[in-house]
mmCIF file of C-alpha atoms in Angstrom:
data_model
loop_
_atom_site.group_PDB
_atom_site.id
_atom_site.type_symbol
_atom_site.label_atom_id
_atom_site.label_comp_id
_atom_site.label_asym_id
_atom_site.label_seq_id
_atom_site.Cartn_x
_atom_site.Cartn_y
_atom_site.Cartn_z
ATOM 1 C CA MET A 19 119.680 87.084 121.442
ATOM 2 C CA ALA A 20 119.043 85.361 118.169
ATOM 3 C CA ASN A 21 118.408 86.531 114.782
ATOM 4 C CA ARG A 22 114.969 85.343 113.637
ATOM 5 C CA THR A 23 114.658 85.287 109.874
ATOM 6 C CA ILE A 24 111.273 85.288 108.209
ATOM 7 C CA ALA A 25 111.378 84.854 104.485
ATOM 8 C CA ILE A 26 108.354 85.954 102.448
ATOM 9 C CA LEU A 27 108.160 83.124 99.893
ATOM 10 C CA ARG A 28 105.135 83.837 98.007
ATOM 11 C CA SER A 29 102.323 86.488 97.852
ATOM 12 C CA ASP A 30 98.686 85.862 97.076
ATOM 13 C CA PRO A 31 97.148 89.288 96.615
ATOM 14 C CA ASP A 32 93.459 89.641 96.553
ATOM 15 C CA PRO A 33 92.612 92.511 93.988
ATOM 16 C CA ILE A 34 89.121 92.910 95.200
ATOM 17 C CA ASP A 35 89.678 92.958 98.982
ATOM 18 C CA PRO A 36 93.517 93.812 99.676
ATOM 19 C CA SER A 37 93.107 93.043 103.369
ATOM 20 C CA ASN A 38 92.198 89.391 102.362
ATOM 21 C CA SER A 39 95.543 88.939 100.750
ATOM 22 C CA ARG A 40 98.028 86.419 102.100
ATOM 23 C CA LEU A 41 101.680 85.849 102.253
ATOM 24 C CA THR A 42 103.465 82.449 102.506
ATOM 25 C CA LEU A 43 106.143 82.807 105.236
ATOM 26 C CA SER A 44 109.077 80.566 106.064
ATOM 27 C CA ASP A 45 107.715 80.135 109.467
ATOM 28 C CA ASN A 46 104.080 79.530 108.218
ATOM 29 C CA GLY A 47 103.074 82.850 109.725
ATOM 30 C CA VAL A 48 103.941 82.169 113.402
ATOM 31 C CA THR A 49 107.347 83.327 114.689
ATOM 32 C CA PHE A 50 108.561 82.152 118.042
ATOM 33 C CA VAL A 51 111.014 84.702 119.626
ATOM 34 C CA ASP A 52 112.700 85.524 122.806
ATOM 35 C CA PRO A 53 112.842 88.997 124.283
ATOM 36 C CA GLY A 54 115.877 90.772 122.773
ATOM 37 C CA ASP A 55 115.757 88.759 119.541
ATOM 38 C CA VAL A 56 116.343 90.553 116.132
ATOM 39 C CA VAL A 57 113.727 89.627 113.705
ATOM 40 C CA THR A 58 114.621 90.090 109.962
ATOM 41 C CA TRP A 59 112.163 89.938 107.071
ATOM 42 C CA ILE A 60 113.419 88.905 103.713
ATOM 43 C CA ILE A 61 111.457 89.560 100.563
ATOM 44 C CA ASP A 62 111.208 86.922 97.792
ATOM 45 C CA LYS A 63 110.980 88.003 94.117
ATOM 46 C CA ASP A 64 106.967 87.983 94.164
ATOM 47 C CA CYS A 65 106.774 91.071 96.355
ATOM 48 C CA GLU A 66 108.116 94.272 94.961
ATOM 49 C CA LYS A 67 108.739 95.661 98.532
ATOM 50 C CA ILE A 68 107.453 95.919 102.096
ATOM 51 C CA THR A 69 105.866 99.287 102.570
ATOM 52 C CA SER A 70 105.436 98.937 106.315
ATOM 53 C CA ILE A 71 105.372 96.617 109.346
ATOM 54 C CA PHE A 72 102.617 97.752 111.599
ATOM 55 C CA ILE A 73 101.927 96.769 115.395
ATOM 56 C CA HIS A 74 98.350 96.858 116.127
ATOM 57 C CA ASP A 75 97.141 99.695 118.606
ATOM 58 C CA ASP A 76 95.462 97.127 120.682
ATOM 59 C CA ALA A 77 98.626 95.104 121.285
ATOM 60 C CA ARG A 78 98.983 94.039 124.881
ATOM 61 C CA PHE A 79 102.709 94.657 124.960
ATOM 62 C CA ASP A 80 105.215 97.099 123.310
ATOM 63 C CA LEU A 81 106.298 94.341 121.140
ATOM 64 C CA PHE A 82 109.243 95.941 119.294
ATOM 65 C CA ASP A 83 112.042 98.345 120.458
ATOM 66 C CA PRO A 84 113.016 99.654 118.173
ATOM 67 C CA ASP A 85 110.126 99.295 115.692
ATOM 68 C CA PRO A 86 110.554 97.349 112.500
ATOM 69 C CA ALA A 87 112.285 99.573 109.755
ATOM 70 C CA PRO A 88 113.764 99.043 106.432
ATOM 71 C CA VAL A 89 117.527 98.140 106.103
ATOM 72 C CA SER A 90 119.176 100.822 104.112
ATOM 73 C CA GLY A 91 120.149 99.781 100.620
ATOM 74 C CA SER A 92 118.198 96.493 100.707
ATOM 75 C CA THR A 93 114.607 95.016 100.569
ATOM 76 C CA ARG A 94 114.983 93.648 104.135
ATOM 77 C CA TRP A 95 113.345 94.951 107.224
ATOM 78 C CA THR A 96 114.550 94.426 110.972
ATOM 79 C CA GLY A 97 113.122 94.873 114.401
ATOM 80 C CA VAL A 98 114.201 93.996 117.904
ATOM 81 C CA ILE A 99 111.683 92.183 120.316
ATOM 82 C CA ASN A 100 111.430 94.514 123.263
ATOM 83 C CA PRO A 101 113.623 93.076 126.171
ATOM 84 C CA LYS A 102 111.130 94.367 128.746
ATOM 85 C CA THR A 103 108.280 92.269 127.223
ATOM 86 C CA ALA A 104 109.181 89.213 129.313
ATOM 87 C CA GLU A 105 108.965 91.336 132.592
ATOM 88 C CA LYS A 106 105.437 92.702 131.545
ATOM 89 C CA ILE A 107 104.293 89.051 130.680
ATOM 90 C CA GLN A 108 105.644 87.643 133.975
ATOM 91 C CA ALA A 109 103.872 90.557 135.862
ATOM 92 C CA LYS A 110 100.557 89.897 134.178
ATOM 93 C CA ASN A 111 100.848 86.248 135.042
ATOM 94 C CA SER A 112 102.079 86.488 138.560
ATOM 95 C CA GLY A 113 100.518 84.094 140.907
ATOM 96 C CA LYS A 114 100.134 81.375 138.202
ATOM 97 C CA PRO A 115 101.986 78.108 138.183
ATOM 98 C CA PRO A 116 105.755 78.602 137.277
ATOM 99 C CA GLU A 117 105.777 77.365 133.893
ATOM 100 C CA PRO A 118 106.825 79.027 130.522
ATOM 101 C CA ILE A 119 104.212 81.271 129.289
ATOM 102 C CA VAL A 120 103.791 81.975 125.673
ATOM 103 C CA GLU A 121 102.000 85.308 124.481
ATOM 104 C CA GLY A 122 101.216 86.100 120.929
ATOM 105 C CA GLU A 123 100.639 89.367 119.167
ATOM 106 C CA ASN A 124 99.313 90.069 115.776
ATOM 107 C CA TYR A 125 101.036 92.524 113.504
ATOM 108 C CA THR A 126 100.450 93.591 109.977
ATOM 109 C CA ILE A 127 102.890 93.317 106.869
ATOM 110 C CA TYR A 128 101.995 95.783 104.136
ATOM 111 C CA TRP A 129 103.600 95.161 100.788
ATOM 112 C CA SER A 130 103.276 96.501 97.208
ATOM 113 C CA GLU A 131 102.702 94.516 94.050
ATOM 114 C CA GLU A 132 102.007 95.848 90.698
ATOM 115 C CA GLY A 133 101.241 99.301 92.153
ATOM 116 C CA ARG A 134 98.819 98.174 94.652
ATOM 117 C CA ILE A 135 99.179 97.799 98.559
ATOM 118 C CA TYR A 136 98.213 94.632 100.383
ATOM 119 C CA SER A 137 98.218 93.451 103.914
ATOM 120 C CA PHE A 138 98.652 90.252 105.860
ATOM 121 C CA ASP A 139 98.467 89.650 109.728
ATOM 122 C CA PRO A 140 101.005 87.048 110.906
ATOM 123 C CA ILE A 141 101.683 86.315 114.652
ATOM 124 C CA ILE A 142 104.789 86.782 116.923
ATOM 125 C CA GLN A 143 104.860 84.321 119.862
ATOM 126 C CA ILE A 144 106.923 85.628 122.716
ATOM 127 C CA ASN A 145 108.540 83.089 124.897
ATOM 128 C CA PRO A 146 109.254 84.915 128.280
ATOM 129 C CA LYS A 147 112.505 84.167 130.227
ATOM 130 C CA THR A 148 111.767 81.916 133.241
#
């Protein structure tokens, strides 16, 4: 299990359409993880705070267990990649050639800036154990 740190380096809010806003992330918006990894989001000075990290209802896998939550006394958030995710991915892909399979899931980071809420959808790429 590794700690995967995602730094929010810059925010580009769209005041007309908040869902069209963007974050510049240290991993360019695609995080490669293994089941059991701890993911930590660190906020740079542009964002006031993360208000939530939401996993889409149509997600194919239960991506986090436990779900992302704020770290008490800080502006950081952490979540753990569900260790059972690899089993579900391997079961889904049974009968296919024995090679590493990468599965991705979108999630949404909601953040506040100047009293408004904005959102951005990065990707978590899950590398199942072989």
